[in-house]
Coordinates of C-alpha atoms and ligand atoms in Angstrom, one line a residue:
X15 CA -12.8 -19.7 -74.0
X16 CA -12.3 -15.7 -74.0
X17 CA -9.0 -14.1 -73.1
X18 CA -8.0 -14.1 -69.3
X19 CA -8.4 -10.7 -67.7
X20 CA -6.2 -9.0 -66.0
X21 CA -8.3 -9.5 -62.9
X22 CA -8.0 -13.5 -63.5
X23 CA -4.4 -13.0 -63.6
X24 CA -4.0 -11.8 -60.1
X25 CA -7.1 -14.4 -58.9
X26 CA -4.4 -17.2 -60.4
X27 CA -1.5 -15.6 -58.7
X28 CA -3.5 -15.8 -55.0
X29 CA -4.6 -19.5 -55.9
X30 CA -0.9 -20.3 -57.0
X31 CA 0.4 -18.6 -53.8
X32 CA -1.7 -21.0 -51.6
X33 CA 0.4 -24.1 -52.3
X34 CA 3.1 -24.5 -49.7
X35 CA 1.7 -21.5 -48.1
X36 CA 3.1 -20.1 -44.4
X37 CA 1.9 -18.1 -41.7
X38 CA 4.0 -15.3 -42.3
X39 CA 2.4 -14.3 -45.4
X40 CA 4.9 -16.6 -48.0
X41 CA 5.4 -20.0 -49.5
X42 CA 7.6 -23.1 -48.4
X43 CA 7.7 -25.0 -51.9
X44 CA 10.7 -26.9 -51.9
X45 CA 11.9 -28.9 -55.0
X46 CA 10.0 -32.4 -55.2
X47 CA 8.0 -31.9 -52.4
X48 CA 4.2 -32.9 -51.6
X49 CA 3.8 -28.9 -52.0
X50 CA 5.5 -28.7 -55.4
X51 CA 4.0 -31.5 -56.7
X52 CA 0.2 -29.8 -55.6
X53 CA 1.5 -27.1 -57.6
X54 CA 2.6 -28.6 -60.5
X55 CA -1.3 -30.7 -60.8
X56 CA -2.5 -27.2 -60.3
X57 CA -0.6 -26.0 -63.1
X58 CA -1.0 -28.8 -65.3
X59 CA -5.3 -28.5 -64.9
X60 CA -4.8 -24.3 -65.7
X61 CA -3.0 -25.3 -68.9
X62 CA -5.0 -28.0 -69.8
X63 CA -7.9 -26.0 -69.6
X64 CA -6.6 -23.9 -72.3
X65 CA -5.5 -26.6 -75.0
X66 CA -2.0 -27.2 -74.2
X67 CA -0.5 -30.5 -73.9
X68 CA 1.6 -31.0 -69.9
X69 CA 4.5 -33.3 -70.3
X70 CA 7.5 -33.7 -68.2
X71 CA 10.9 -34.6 -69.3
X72 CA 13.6 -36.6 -68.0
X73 CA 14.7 -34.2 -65.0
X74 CA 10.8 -33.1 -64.2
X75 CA 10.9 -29.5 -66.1
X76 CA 6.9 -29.6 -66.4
X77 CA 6.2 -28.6 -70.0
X78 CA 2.7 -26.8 -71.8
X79 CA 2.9 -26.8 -75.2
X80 CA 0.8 -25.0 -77.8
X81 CA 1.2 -26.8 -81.0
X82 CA 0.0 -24.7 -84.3
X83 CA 2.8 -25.0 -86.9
X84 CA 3.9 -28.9 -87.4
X85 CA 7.1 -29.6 -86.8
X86 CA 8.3 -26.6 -86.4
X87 CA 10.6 -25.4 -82.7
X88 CA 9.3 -23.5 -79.8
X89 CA 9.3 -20.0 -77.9
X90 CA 10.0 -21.6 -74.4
X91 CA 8.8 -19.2 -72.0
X92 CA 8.4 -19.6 -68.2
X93 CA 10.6 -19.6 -65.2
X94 CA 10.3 -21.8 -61.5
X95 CA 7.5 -22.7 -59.2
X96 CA 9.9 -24.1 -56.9
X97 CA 10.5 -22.4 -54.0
X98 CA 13.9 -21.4 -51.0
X99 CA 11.9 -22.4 -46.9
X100 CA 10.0 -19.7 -46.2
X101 CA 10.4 -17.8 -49.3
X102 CA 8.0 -15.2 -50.8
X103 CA 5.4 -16.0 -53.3
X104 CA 7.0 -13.8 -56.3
X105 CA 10.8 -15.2 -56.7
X106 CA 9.9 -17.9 -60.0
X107 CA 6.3 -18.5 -59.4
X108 CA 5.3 -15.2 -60.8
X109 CA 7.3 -15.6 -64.0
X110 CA 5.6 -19.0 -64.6
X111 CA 2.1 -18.1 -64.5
X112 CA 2.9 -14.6 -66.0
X113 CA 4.6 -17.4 -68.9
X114 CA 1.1 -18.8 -69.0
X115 CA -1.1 -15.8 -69.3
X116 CA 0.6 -14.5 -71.7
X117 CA 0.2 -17.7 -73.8
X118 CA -3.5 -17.7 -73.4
X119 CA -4.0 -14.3 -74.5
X120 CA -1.8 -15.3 -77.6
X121 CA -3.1 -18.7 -78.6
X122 CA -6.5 -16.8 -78.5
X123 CA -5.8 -14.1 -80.5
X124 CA -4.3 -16.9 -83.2
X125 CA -7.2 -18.9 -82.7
X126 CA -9.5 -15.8 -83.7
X127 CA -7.3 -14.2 -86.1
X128 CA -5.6 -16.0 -88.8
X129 CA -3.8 -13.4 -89.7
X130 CA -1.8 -13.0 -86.4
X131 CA -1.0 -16.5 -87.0
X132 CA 2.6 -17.3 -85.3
X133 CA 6.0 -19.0 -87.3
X134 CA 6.4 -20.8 -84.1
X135 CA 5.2 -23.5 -81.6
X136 CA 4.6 -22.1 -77.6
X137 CA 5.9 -24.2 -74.8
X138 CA 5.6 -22.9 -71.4
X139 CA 7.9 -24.3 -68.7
X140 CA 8.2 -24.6 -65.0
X141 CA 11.2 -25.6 -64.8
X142 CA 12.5 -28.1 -62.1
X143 CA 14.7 -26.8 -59.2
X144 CA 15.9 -23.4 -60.2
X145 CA 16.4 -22.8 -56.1
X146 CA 18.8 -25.9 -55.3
X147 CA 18.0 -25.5 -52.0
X148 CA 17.0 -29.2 -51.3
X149 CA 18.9 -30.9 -54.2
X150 CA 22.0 -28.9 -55.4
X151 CA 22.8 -27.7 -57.8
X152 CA 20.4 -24.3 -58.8
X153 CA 19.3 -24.4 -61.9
X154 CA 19.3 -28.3 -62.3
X155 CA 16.7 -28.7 -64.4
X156 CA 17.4 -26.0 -67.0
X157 CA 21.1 -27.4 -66.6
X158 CA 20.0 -30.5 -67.8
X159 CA 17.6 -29.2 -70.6
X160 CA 20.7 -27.3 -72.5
X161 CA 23.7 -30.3 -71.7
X162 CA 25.5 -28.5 -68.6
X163 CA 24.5 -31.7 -66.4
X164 CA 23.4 -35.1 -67.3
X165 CA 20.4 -36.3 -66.6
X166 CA 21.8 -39.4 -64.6
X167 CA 24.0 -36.7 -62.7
X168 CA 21.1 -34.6 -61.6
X169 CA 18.5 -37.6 -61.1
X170 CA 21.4 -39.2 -58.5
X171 CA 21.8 -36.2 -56.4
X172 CA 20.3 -36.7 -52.8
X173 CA 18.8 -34.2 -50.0
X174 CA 19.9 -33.9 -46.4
X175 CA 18.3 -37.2 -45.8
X176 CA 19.3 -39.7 -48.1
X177 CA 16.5 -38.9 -51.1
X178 CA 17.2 -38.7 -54.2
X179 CA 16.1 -36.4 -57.0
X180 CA 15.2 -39.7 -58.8
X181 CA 13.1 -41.1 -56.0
X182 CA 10.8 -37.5 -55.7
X183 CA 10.3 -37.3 -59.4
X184 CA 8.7 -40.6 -59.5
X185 CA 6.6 -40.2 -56.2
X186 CA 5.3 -37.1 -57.4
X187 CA 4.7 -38.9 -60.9
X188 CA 6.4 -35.4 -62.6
X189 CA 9.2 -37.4 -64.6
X190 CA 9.5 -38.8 -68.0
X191 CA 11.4 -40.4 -70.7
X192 CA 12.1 -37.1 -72.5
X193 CA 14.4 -34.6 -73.3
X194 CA 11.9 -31.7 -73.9
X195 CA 11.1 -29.7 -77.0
X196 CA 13.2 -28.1 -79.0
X197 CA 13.5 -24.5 -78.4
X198 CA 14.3 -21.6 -80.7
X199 CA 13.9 -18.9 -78.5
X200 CA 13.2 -18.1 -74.9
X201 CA 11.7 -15.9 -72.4
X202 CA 11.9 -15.3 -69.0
X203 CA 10.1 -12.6 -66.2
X204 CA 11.2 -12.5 -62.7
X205 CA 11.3 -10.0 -60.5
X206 CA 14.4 -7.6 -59.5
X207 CA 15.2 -9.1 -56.3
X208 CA 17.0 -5.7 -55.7
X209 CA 16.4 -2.1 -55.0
X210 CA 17.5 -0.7 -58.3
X211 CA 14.5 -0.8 -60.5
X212 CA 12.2 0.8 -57.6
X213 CA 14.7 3.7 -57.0
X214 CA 14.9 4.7 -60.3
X215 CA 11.3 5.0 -60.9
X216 CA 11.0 1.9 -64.2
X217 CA 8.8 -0.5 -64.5
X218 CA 10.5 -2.9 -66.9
X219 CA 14.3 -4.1 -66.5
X220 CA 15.8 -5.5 -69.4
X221 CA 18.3 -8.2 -68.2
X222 CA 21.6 -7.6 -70.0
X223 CA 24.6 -9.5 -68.5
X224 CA 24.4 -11.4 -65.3
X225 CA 26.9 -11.7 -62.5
X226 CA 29.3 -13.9 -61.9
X227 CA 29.2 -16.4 -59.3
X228 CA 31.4 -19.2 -57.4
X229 CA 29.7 -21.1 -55.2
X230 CA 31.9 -23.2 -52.7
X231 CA 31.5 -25.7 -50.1
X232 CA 34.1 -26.1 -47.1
X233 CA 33.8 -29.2 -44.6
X234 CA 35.4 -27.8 -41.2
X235 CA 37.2 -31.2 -39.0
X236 CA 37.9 -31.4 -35.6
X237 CA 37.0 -33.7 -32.7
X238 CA 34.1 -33.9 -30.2
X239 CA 34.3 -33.7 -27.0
X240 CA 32.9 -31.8 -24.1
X241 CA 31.9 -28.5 -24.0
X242 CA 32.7 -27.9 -20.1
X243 CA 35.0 -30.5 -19.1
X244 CA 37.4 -30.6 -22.5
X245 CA 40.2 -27.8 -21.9
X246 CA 40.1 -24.9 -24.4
X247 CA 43.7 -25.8 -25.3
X248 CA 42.9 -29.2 -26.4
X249 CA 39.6 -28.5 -28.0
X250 CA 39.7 -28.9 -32.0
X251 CA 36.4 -27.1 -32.4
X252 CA 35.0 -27.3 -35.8
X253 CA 32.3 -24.4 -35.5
X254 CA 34.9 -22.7 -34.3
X255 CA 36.6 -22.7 -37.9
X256 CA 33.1 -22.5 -39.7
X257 CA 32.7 -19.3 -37.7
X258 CA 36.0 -18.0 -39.1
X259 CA 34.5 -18.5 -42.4
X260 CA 31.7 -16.8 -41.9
X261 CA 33.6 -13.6 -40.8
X262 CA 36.0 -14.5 -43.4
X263 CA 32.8 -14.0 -46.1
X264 CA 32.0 -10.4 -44.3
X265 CA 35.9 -9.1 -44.7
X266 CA 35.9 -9.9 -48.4
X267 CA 33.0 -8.3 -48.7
X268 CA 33.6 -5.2 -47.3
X269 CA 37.2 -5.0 -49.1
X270 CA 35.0 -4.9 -51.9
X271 CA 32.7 -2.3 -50.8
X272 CA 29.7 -2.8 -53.4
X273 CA 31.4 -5.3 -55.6
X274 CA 31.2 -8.1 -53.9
X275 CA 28.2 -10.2 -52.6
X276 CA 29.0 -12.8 -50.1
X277 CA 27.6 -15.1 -47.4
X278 CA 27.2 -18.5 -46.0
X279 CA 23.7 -19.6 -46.6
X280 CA 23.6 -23.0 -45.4
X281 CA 25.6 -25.3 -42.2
X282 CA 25.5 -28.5 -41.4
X283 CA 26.9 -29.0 -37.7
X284 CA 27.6 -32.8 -36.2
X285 CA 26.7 -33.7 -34.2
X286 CA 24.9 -30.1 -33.3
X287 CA 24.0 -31.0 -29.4
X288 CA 24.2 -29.5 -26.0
X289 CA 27.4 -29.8 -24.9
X290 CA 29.3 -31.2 -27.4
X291 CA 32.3 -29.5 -29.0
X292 CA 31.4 -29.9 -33.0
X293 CA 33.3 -32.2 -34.9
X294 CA 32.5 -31.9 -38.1
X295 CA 30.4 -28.2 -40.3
X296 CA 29.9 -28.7 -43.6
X297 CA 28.7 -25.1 -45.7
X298 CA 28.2 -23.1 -48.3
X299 CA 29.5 -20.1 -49.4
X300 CA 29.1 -17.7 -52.8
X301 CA 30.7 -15.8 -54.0
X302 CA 29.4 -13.0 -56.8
X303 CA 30.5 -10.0 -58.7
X304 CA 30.0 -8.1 -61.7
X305 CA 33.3 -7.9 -62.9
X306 CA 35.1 -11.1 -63.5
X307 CA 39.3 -9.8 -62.0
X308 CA 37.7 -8.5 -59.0
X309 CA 35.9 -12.0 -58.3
X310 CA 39.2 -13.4 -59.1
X311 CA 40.8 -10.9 -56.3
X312 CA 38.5 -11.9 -53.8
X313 CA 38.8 -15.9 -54.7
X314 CA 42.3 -15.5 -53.9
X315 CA 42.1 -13.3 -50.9
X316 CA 39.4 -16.2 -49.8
X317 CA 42.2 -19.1 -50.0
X318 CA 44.8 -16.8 -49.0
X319 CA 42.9 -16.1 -45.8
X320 CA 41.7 -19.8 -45.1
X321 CA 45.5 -21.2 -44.9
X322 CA 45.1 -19.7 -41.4
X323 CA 42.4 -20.9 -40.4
X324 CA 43.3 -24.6 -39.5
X325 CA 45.8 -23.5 -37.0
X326 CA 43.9 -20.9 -35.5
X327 CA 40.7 -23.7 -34.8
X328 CA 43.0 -26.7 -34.3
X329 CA 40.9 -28.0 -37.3
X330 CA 41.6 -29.3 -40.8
X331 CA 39.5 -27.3 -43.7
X332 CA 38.7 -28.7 -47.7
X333 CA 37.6 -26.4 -49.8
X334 CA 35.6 -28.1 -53.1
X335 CA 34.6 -25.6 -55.7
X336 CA 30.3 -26.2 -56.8
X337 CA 28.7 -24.8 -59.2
X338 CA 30.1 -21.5 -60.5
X339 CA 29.2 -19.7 -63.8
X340 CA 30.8 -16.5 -65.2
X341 CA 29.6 -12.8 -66.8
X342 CA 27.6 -13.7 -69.8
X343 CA 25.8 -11.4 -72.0
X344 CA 22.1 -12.2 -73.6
X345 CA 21.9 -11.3 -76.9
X346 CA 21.6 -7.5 -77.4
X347 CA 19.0 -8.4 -80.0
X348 CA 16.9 -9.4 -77.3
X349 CA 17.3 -6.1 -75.1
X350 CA 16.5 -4.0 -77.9
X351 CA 13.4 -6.2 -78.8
X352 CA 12.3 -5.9 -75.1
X353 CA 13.1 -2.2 -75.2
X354 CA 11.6 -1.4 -78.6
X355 CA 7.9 -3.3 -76.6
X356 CA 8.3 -1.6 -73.1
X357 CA 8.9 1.8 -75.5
X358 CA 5.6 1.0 -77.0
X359 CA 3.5 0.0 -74.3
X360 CA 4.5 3.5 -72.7
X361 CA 6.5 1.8 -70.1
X362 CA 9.7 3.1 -67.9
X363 CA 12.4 0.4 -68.9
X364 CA 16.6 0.2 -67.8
X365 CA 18.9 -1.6 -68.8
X366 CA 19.8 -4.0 -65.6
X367 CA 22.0 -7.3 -64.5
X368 CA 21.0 -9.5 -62.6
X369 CA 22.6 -11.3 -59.6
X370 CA 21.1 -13.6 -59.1
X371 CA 21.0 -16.8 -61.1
X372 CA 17.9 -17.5 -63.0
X373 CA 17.2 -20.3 -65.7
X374 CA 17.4 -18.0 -68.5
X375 CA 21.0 -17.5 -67.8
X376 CA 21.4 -21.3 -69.1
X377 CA 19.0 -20.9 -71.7
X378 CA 20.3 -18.2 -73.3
X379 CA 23.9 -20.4 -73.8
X380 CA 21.6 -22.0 -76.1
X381 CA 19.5 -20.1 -77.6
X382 CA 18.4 -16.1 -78.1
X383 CA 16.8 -15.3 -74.8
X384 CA 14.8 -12.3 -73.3
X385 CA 14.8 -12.0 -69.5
X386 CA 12.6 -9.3 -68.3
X387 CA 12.7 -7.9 -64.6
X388 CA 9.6 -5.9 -62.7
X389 CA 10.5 -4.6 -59.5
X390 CA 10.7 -5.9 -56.2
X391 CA 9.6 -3.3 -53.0
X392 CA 12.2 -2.5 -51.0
X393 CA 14.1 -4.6 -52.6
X394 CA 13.2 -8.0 -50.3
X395 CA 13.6 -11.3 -51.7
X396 CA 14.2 -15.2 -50.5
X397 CA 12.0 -13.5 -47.2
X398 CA 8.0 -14.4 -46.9
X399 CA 7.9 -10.6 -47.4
X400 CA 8.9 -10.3 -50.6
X401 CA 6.2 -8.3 -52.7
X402 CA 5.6 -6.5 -56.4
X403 CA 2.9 -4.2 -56.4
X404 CA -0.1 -5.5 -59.0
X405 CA 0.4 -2.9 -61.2
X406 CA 3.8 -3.7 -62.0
X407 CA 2.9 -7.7 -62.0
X408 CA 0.4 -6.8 -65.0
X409 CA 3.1 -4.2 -66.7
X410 CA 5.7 -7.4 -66.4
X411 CA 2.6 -9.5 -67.4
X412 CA 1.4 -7.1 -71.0
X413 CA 5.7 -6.6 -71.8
X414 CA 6.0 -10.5 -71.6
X415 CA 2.9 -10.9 -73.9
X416 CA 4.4 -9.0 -76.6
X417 CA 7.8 -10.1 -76.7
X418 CA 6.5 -13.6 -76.8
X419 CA 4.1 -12.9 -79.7
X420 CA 7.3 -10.6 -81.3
X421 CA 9.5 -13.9 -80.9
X422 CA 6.4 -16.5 -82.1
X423 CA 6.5 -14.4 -85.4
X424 CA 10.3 -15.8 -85.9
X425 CA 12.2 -12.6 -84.3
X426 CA 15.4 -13.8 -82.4
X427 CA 15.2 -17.4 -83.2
X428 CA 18.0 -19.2 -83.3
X429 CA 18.0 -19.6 -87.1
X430 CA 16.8 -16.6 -88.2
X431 CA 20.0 -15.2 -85.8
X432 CA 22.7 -17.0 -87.4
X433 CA 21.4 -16.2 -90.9
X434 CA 21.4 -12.9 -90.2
X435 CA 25.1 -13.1 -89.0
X436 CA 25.7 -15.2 -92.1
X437 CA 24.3 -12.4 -94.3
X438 CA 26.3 -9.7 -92.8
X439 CA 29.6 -11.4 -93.5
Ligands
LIG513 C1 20.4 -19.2 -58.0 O1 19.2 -18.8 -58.1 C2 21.4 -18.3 -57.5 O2 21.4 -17.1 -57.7 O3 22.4 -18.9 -56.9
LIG514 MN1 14.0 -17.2 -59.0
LIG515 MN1 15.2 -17.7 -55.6

């Protein structure tokens, strides 16, 4: 088989784009659904094709793997095929066929070349539910790979009606009893899902440090009753309160100006009918920023401002705390490899962080991890608009390609890391 073009690259990326596709130009590709699951056979043929074995593990993370050097550990490299409703075609998806271009064009080079030949083994991964939009938590299936969630955890969680991780798995026949390979480094594209990158003119961001994030869920309780005939001063409205929230989000935002991102994504209302006063909203709220005290300043202005809430609805409000994670640096080895490639390839590169969570952020708690961002136009993302011009797919696409071979060779890997350490002491 010769070396994927460019050109085949971008024919993948509009066959890949064609699985959960919408009218308005994007994807709908939820975790564990029939669409995902199309996907992932898609992916699995496209690898196969290649030479790579597909396996699954024990939370569905779909798994390539390029064995050359027995026994040794893996460069995982990929991202998420998953998908938010009526999402664009770039957030995830990109980085995981991106993952697996770049390991064609490696594996054959080392099949050609014995010279080039790599220290390591190649696994690319699609990893399962990065979104968490149907099953939450985001991230579960990287969580799961690197021991922040159990696998029984994650398998038992269940969507808005009743099914469970578990249960889609096996219908889609993407689960198995494994834990995954083990990895000794990893890389990750994606792209900005912000403006920055595009106003300053670079091609290549070097992902740094991430955000910080606390993502909360408030259930909202009053009582039903009428909408016309119940009298306002006996009404215990629980949109009402929701609504608060929502404002609530805005004002802490914009006593942060810049510093804080915050919204509610996602309501449940019951019984949500004509003319019936809500008794029960359940929702979600996060809460980010790049600086740990001021997230902590706006956590407490959030409960400080919700103790009035109940009495202004007529309503009683519980606040749980989800999933939350805090600023975390990737190893600055890993920006300065990514840097020293961009540099070499003639590419404009920054240093950036990135907002919004990705699977690297997990993976790099476990072992050295690249994350590599190419630009997103105007900045549009989680929208069926959401769009990266080719060129800068295929500059993301030849940076990724290098730093994977760079980290094959041994560079970053979790051994060679600490030996270094241990030598400098
Ligand atoms: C996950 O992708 C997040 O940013 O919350
Ligand atoms: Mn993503
Ligand atoms: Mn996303």
């Amino acid at each position: 088989m010769s070396t994927p073009t460019d050109q085949q690259f971008l024919d993948d990326f509009a066959t890949m784009s064609t699985f959960g596709a919408t009218a308005g130009g994007g994807v709908d590709r939820q975790a564990g659904t029939a669409a995902d699951g199309e996907q992932r056979r898609w992916l699995a043929g496209l690898l196969e094709a290649r030479g790579f074995t597909v396996r699954y593990d024990r939370i569905g993370n779909q798994w390539g793997l390029l064995d050359l050097v027995p026994g040794a550990p893996y460069v995982v490299v990929g991202s998420h095929m998953d998908s938010q409703p009526t999402a664009g075609r770039y957030d995830g998806a990109y980085g995981v066929l991106a993952a697996a271009h770049a390991a064609f064009r490696l594996a054959e080079e080392w099949r050609t070349s014995e010279d080039a030949a790599p220290a390591l083994n190649l696994a690319v991964v699609n990893w399962f539910n990065e979104e968490g939009s149907r099953f939450k938590p985001s991230m579960m299936g990287s969580s799961v790979y690197t021991g922040k969630m159990t696998a029984e955890a994650a398998l038992a969680v269940t969507d808005l009606q009743g099914v469970s991780v578990a249960e889609a798995l096996a219908a889609l026949g993407c689960v198995d009893d494994w834990d995954g390979p083990e990895a000794a480094s990893c890389a990750e594209i994606h792209i900005e899902q912000g403006r920055s990158m595009e106003r300053d003119g670079v091609q290549i961001g070097l992902v740094h440090s991430n955000w910080a994030v606390n993502k909360y869920e408030f259930v909202v309780r009053g009582e039903q009753s009428h909408t016309g005939s119940t009298a306002i001063e006996d009404r215990r409205d629980a949109l009402l309160g929701a609504s608060m929230l929502v404002l609530l989000a805005r004002e802490i935002a914009d006593a942060f100006p810049g510093q804080v991102h915050t919204s509610v994504g996602q309501m449940e209302i019951y019984p949500n009918s004509p003319v019936v006063v809500a008794s029960r909203v359940r929702l979600l709220l996060d809460l980010r920023s790049a600086d740990e005290a001021v997230l902590a300043k706006a956590d407490a202005m959030l409960h400080e401002r919700i103790a009035a809430i109940p009495a202004a609805a007529s309503v009683e409000l519980d606040v749980h705390t989800g999933h939350s994670w805090p600023v975390t640096p990737y190893q600055p080895e890993g920006v300065e490899l990514a840097a020293k490639v961009a540099a070499d390839l003639g590419l404009e590169y920054k240093p950036v962080m990135t907002l919004a969570g990705h699977d690297s952020t997990n993976m790099k708690d476990l072992v050295p991890t690249v994350m590599l961002f190419v630009p997103s136009v105007d900045g549009i993302s989680h929208n069926e608009l959401e769009f990266t011009k080719d060129e800068d797919v295929l500059a993301g696409l030849a940076v990724l390609t290098e730093v994977v071979r760079r980290l094959a060779k041994g560079e970053l890997a979790r051994d060679t890391v600490a030996a270094e350490a241990a030598a400098a002491h």
